[in-house]
PDB file of C-alpha atoms in Angstrom:
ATOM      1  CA  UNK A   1       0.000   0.000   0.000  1.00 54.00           C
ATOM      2  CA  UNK A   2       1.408   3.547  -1.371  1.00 63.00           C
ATOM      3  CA  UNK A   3      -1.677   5.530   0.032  1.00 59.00           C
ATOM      4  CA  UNK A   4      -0.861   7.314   3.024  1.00 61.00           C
ATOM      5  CA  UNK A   5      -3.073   9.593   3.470  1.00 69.00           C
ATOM      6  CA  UNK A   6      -5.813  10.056   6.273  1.00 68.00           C
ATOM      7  CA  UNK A   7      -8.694  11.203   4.525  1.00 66.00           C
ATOM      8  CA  UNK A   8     -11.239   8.950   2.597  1.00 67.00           C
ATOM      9  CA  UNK A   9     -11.172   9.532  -0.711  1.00 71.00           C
ATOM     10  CA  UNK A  10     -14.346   8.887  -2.680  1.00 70.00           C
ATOM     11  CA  UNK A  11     -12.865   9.598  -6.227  1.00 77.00           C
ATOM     12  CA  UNK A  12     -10.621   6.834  -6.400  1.00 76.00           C
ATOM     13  CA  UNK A  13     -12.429   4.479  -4.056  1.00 70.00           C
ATOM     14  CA  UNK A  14      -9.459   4.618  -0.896  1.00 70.00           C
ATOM     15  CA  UNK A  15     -11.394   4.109   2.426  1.00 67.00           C
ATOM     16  CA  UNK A  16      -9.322   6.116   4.616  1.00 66.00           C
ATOM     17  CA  UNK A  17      -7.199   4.962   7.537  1.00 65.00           C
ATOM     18  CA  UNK A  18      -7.522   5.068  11.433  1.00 65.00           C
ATOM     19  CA  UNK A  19     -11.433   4.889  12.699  1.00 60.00           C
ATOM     20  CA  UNK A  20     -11.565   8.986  12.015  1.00 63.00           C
ATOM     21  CA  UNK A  21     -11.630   8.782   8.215  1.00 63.00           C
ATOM     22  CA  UNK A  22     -12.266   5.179   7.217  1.00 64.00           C
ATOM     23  CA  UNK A  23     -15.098   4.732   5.570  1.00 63.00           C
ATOM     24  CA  UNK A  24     -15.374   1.155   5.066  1.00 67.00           C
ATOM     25  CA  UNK A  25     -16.807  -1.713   6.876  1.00 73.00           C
ATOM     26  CA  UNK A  26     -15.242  -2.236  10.234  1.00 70.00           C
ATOM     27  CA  UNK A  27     -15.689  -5.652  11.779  1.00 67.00           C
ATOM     28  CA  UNK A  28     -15.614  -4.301  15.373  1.00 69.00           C
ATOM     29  CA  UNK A  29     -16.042  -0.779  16.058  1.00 68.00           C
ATOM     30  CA  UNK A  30     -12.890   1.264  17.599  1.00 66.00           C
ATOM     31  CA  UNK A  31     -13.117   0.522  21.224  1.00 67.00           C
ATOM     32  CA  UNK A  32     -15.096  -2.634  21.222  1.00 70.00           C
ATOM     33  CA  UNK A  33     -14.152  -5.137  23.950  1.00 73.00           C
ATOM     34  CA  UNK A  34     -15.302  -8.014  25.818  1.00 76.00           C
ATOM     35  CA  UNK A  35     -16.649  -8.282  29.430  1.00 84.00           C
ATOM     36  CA  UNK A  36     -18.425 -10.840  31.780  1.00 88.00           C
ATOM     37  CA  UNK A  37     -21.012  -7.519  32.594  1.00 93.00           C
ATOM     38  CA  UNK A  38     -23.062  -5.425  30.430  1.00 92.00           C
ATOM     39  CA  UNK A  39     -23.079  -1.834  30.996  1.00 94.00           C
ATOM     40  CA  UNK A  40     -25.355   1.524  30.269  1.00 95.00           C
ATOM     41  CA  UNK A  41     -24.739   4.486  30.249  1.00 96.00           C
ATOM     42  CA  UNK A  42     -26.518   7.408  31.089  1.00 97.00           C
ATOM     43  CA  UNK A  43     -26.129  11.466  30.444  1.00 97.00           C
ATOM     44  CA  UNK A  44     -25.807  13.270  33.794  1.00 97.00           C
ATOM     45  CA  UNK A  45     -24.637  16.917  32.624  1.00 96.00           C
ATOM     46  CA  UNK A  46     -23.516  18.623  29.397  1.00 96.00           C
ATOM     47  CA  UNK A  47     -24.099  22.052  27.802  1.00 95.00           C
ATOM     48  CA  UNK A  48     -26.349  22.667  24.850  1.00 95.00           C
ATOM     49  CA  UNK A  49     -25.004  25.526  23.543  1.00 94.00           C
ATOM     50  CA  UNK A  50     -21.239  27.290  23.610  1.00 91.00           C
ATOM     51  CA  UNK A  51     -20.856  30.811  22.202  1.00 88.00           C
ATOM     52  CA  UNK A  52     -17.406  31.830  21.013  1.00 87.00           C
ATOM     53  CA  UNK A  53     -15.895  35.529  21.777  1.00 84.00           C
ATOM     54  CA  UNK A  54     -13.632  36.601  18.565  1.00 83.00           C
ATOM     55  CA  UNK A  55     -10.722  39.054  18.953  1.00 78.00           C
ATOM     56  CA  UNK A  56     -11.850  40.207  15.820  1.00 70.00           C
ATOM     57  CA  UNK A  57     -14.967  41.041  13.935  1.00 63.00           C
ATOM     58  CA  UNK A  58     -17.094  38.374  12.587  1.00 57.00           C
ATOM     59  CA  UNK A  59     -16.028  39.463   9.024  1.00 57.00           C
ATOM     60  CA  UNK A  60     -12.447  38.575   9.631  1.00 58.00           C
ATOM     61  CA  UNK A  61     -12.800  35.307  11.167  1.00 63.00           C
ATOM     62  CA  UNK A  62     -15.349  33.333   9.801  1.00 70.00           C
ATOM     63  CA  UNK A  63     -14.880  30.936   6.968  1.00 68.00           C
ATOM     64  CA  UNK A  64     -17.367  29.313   4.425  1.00 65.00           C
ATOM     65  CA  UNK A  65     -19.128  29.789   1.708  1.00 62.00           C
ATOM     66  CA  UNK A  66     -22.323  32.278  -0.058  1.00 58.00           C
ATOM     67  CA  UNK A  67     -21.688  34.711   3.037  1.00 67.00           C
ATOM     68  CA  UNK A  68     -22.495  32.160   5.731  1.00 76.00           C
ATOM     69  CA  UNK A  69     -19.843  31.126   8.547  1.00 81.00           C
ATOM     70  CA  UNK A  70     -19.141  27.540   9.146  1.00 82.00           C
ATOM     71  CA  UNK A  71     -15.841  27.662  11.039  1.00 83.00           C
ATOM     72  CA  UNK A  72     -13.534  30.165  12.765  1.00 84.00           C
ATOM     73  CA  UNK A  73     -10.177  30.511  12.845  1.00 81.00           C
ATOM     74  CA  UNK A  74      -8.654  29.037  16.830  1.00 83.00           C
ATOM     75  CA  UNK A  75      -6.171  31.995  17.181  1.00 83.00           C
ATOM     76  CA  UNK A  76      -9.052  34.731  16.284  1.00 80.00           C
ATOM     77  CA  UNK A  77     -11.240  33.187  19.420  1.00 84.00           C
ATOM     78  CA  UNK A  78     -11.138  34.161  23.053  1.00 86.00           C
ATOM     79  CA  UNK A  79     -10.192  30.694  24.097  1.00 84.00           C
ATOM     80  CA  UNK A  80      -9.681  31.575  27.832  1.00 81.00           C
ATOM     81  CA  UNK A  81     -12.733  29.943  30.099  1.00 78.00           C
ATOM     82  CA  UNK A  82     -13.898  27.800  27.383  1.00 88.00           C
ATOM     83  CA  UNK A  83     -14.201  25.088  29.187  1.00 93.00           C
ATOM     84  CA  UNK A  84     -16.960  22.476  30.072  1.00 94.00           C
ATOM     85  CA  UNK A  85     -17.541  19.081  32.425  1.00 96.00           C
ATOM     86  CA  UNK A  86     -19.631  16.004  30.982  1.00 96.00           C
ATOM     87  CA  UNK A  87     -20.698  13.745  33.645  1.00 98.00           C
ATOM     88  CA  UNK A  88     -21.798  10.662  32.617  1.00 96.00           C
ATOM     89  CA  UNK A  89     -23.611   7.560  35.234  1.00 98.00           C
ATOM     90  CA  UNK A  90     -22.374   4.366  34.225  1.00 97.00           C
ATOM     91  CA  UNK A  91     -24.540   1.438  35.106  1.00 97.00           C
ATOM     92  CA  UNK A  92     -23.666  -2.482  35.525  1.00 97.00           C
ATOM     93  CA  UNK A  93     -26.688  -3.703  34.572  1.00 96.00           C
ATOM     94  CA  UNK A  94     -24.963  -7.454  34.982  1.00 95.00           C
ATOM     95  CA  UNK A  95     -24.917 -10.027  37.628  1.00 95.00           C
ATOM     96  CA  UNK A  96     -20.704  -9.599  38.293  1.00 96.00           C
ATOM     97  CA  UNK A  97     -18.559  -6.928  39.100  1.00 96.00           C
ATOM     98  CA  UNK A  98     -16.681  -5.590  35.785  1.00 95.00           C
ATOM     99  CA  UNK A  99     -14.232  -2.935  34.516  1.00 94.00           C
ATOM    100  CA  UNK A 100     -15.577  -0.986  31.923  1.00 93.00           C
ATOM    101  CA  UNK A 101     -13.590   1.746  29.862  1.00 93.00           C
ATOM    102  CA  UNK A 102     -16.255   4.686  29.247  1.00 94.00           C
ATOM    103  CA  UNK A 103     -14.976   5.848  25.585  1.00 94.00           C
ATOM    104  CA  UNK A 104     -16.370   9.837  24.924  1.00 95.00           C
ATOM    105  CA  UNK A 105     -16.222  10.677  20.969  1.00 93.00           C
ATOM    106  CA  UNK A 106     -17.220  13.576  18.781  1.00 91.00           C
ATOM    107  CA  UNK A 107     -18.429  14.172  15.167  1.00 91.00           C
ATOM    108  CA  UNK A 108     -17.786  17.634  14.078  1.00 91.00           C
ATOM    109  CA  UNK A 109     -20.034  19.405  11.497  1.00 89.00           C
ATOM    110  CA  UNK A 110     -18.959  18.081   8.200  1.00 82.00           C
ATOM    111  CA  UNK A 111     -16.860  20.661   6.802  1.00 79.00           C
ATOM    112  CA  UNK A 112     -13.732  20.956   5.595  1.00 72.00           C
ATOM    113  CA  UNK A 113     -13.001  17.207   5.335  1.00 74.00           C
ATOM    114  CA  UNK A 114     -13.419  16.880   9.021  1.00 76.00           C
ATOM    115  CA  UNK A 115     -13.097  13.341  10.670  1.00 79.00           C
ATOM    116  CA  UNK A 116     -16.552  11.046  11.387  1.00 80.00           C
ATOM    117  CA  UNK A 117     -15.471  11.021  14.831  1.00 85.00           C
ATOM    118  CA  UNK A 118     -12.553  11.720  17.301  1.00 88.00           C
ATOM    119  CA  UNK A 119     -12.148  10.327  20.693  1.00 91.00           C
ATOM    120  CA  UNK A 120     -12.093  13.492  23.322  1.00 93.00           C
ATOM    121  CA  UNK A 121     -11.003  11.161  26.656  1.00 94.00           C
ATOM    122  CA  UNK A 122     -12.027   7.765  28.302  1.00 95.00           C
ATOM    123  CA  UNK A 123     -12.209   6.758  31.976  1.00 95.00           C
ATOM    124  CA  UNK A 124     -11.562   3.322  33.495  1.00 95.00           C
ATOM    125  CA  UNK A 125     -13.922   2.488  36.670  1.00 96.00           C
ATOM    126  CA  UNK A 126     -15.499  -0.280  38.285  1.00 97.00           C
ATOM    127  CA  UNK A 127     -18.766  -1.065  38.865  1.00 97.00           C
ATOM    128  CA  UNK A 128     -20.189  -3.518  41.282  1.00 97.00           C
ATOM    129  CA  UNK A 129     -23.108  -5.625  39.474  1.00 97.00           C
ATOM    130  CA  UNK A 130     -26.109  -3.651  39.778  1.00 97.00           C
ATOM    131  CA  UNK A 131     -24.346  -0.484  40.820  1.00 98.00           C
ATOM    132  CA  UNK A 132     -23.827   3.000  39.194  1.00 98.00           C
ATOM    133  CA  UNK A 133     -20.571   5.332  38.857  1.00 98.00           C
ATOM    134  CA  UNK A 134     -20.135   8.861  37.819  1.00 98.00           C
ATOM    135  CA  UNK A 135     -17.436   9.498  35.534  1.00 98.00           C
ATOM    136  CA  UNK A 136     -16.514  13.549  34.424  1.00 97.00           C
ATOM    137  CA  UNK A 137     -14.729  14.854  31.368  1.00 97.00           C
ATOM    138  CA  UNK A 138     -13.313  17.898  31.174  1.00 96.00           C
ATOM    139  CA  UNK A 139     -13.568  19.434  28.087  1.00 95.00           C
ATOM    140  CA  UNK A 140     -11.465  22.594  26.280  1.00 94.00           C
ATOM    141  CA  UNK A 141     -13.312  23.676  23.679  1.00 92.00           C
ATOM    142  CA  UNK A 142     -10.600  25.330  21.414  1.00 91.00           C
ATOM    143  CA  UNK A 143      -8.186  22.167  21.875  1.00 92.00           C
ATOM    144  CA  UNK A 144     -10.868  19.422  22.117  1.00 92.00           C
ATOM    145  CA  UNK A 145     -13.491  20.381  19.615  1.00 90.00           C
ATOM    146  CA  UNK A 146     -10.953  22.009  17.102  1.00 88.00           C
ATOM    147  CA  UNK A 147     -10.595  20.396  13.604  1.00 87.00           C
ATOM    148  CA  UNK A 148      -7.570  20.730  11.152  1.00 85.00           C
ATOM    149  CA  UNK A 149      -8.504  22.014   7.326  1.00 80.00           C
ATOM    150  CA  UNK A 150      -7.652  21.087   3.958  1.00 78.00           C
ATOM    151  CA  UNK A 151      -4.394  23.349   4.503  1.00 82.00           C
ATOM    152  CA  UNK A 152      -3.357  22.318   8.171  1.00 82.00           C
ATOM    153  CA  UNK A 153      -5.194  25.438   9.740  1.00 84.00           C
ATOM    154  CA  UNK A 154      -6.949  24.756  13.293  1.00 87.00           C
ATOM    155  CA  UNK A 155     -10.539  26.399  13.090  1.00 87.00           C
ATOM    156  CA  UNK A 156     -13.652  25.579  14.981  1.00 88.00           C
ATOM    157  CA  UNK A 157     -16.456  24.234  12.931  1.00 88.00           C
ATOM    158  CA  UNK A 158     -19.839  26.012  13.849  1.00 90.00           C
ATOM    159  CA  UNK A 159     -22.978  24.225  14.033  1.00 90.00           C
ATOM    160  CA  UNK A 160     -23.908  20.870  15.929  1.00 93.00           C
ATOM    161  CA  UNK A 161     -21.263  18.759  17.279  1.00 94.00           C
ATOM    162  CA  UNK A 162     -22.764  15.236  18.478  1.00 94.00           C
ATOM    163  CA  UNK A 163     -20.544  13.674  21.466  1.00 95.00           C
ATOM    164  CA  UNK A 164     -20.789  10.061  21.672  1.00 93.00           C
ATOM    165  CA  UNK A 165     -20.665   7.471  24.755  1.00 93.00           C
ATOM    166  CA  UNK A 166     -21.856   3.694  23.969  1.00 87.00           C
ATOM    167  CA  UNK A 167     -25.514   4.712  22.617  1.00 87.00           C
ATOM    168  CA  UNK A 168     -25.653   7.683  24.215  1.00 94.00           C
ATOM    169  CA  UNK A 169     -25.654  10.684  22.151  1.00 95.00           C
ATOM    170  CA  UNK A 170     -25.517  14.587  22.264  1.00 96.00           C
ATOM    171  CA  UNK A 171     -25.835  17.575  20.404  1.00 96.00           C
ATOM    172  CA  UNK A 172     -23.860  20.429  21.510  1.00 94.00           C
ATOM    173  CA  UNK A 173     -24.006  24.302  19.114  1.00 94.00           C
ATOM    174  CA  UNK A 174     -20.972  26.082  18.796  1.00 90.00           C
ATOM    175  CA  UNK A 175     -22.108  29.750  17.802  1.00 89.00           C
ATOM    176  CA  UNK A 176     -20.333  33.372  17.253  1.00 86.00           C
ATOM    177  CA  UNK A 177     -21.173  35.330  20.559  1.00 81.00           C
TER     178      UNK A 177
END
């Protein structure tokens, strides 16, 4: 195999590599494991919505195309205090004691050849059978959330971003203040 790039690319029929860009058919998800439990998983706390402060005007920072914004440059936003906890329950809904390794993803807006998904964090904890554990992520939104364009540029994609735990799912808006 010559191909090394990331990216999918439908032209020429190359799937991708890593779980962020392939696009084929994966036998077992990225993640996936085995356990003598079964586990849930359940959405304590997370923000909706996130509004960005720019350094400069709108005009100046925003990207896209037909005068609407989809991302912002990272330097041109007030990244200071941009910053956010997830707390997640995690349930052993089994008859044993088991380690389970909570895995939280996101899916950016699909712009600028952004990945399917990236993995933010995971936590390792163990949960009695029958018993529930709180887990917390700490998010930064300019390091975390960022994507990298076409031309290696770090910008913040504006719109929904869906974060991801087992079958949990959640939208969170990035928006210009």
């Amino acid at each position: 195999m010559t191909n090394m790039n990331m990216r999918s690319d439908p032209a020429t029929g190359y799937p991708g590599r890593t779980y962020r860009f392939y696009t084929g058919r994966t036998v077992y998800p990225f993640g996936y494991g085995l356990s003598y439990t079964t586990f849930s998983h359940t959405l304590v706390h997370a923000p909706e919505l996130i509004s960005l402060s720019l350094h400069e005007s709108p005009h100046m920072s925003c990207y896209g195309t037909n005068n609407s914004c989809t991302s912002v440059h990272v330097e041109n936003t007030k990244c200071q205090e941009l910053l956010f906890d997830i707390h997640m329950d995690v349930h052993n809904t089994g008859s044993r004691d088991g380690g389970h390794v909570v895995l939280l993803f996101f899916s950016p807006p699909e712009i600028h050849r952004s990945p399917q998904k990236s993995l933010l964090g995971f936590r390792k904890v163990h949960v009695g059978a029958g018993a529930t554990e709180r887990v917390q992520f700490s998010i930064d939104v300019c390091k975390d959330l960022s994507i990298v364009d076409e031309i290696g540029v770090k910008k913040l994609a504006l719109g929904s971003h869906i974060l991801h735990v087992g079958d949990v799912q959640h939208s969170l808006n990035l928006q210009i203040e």
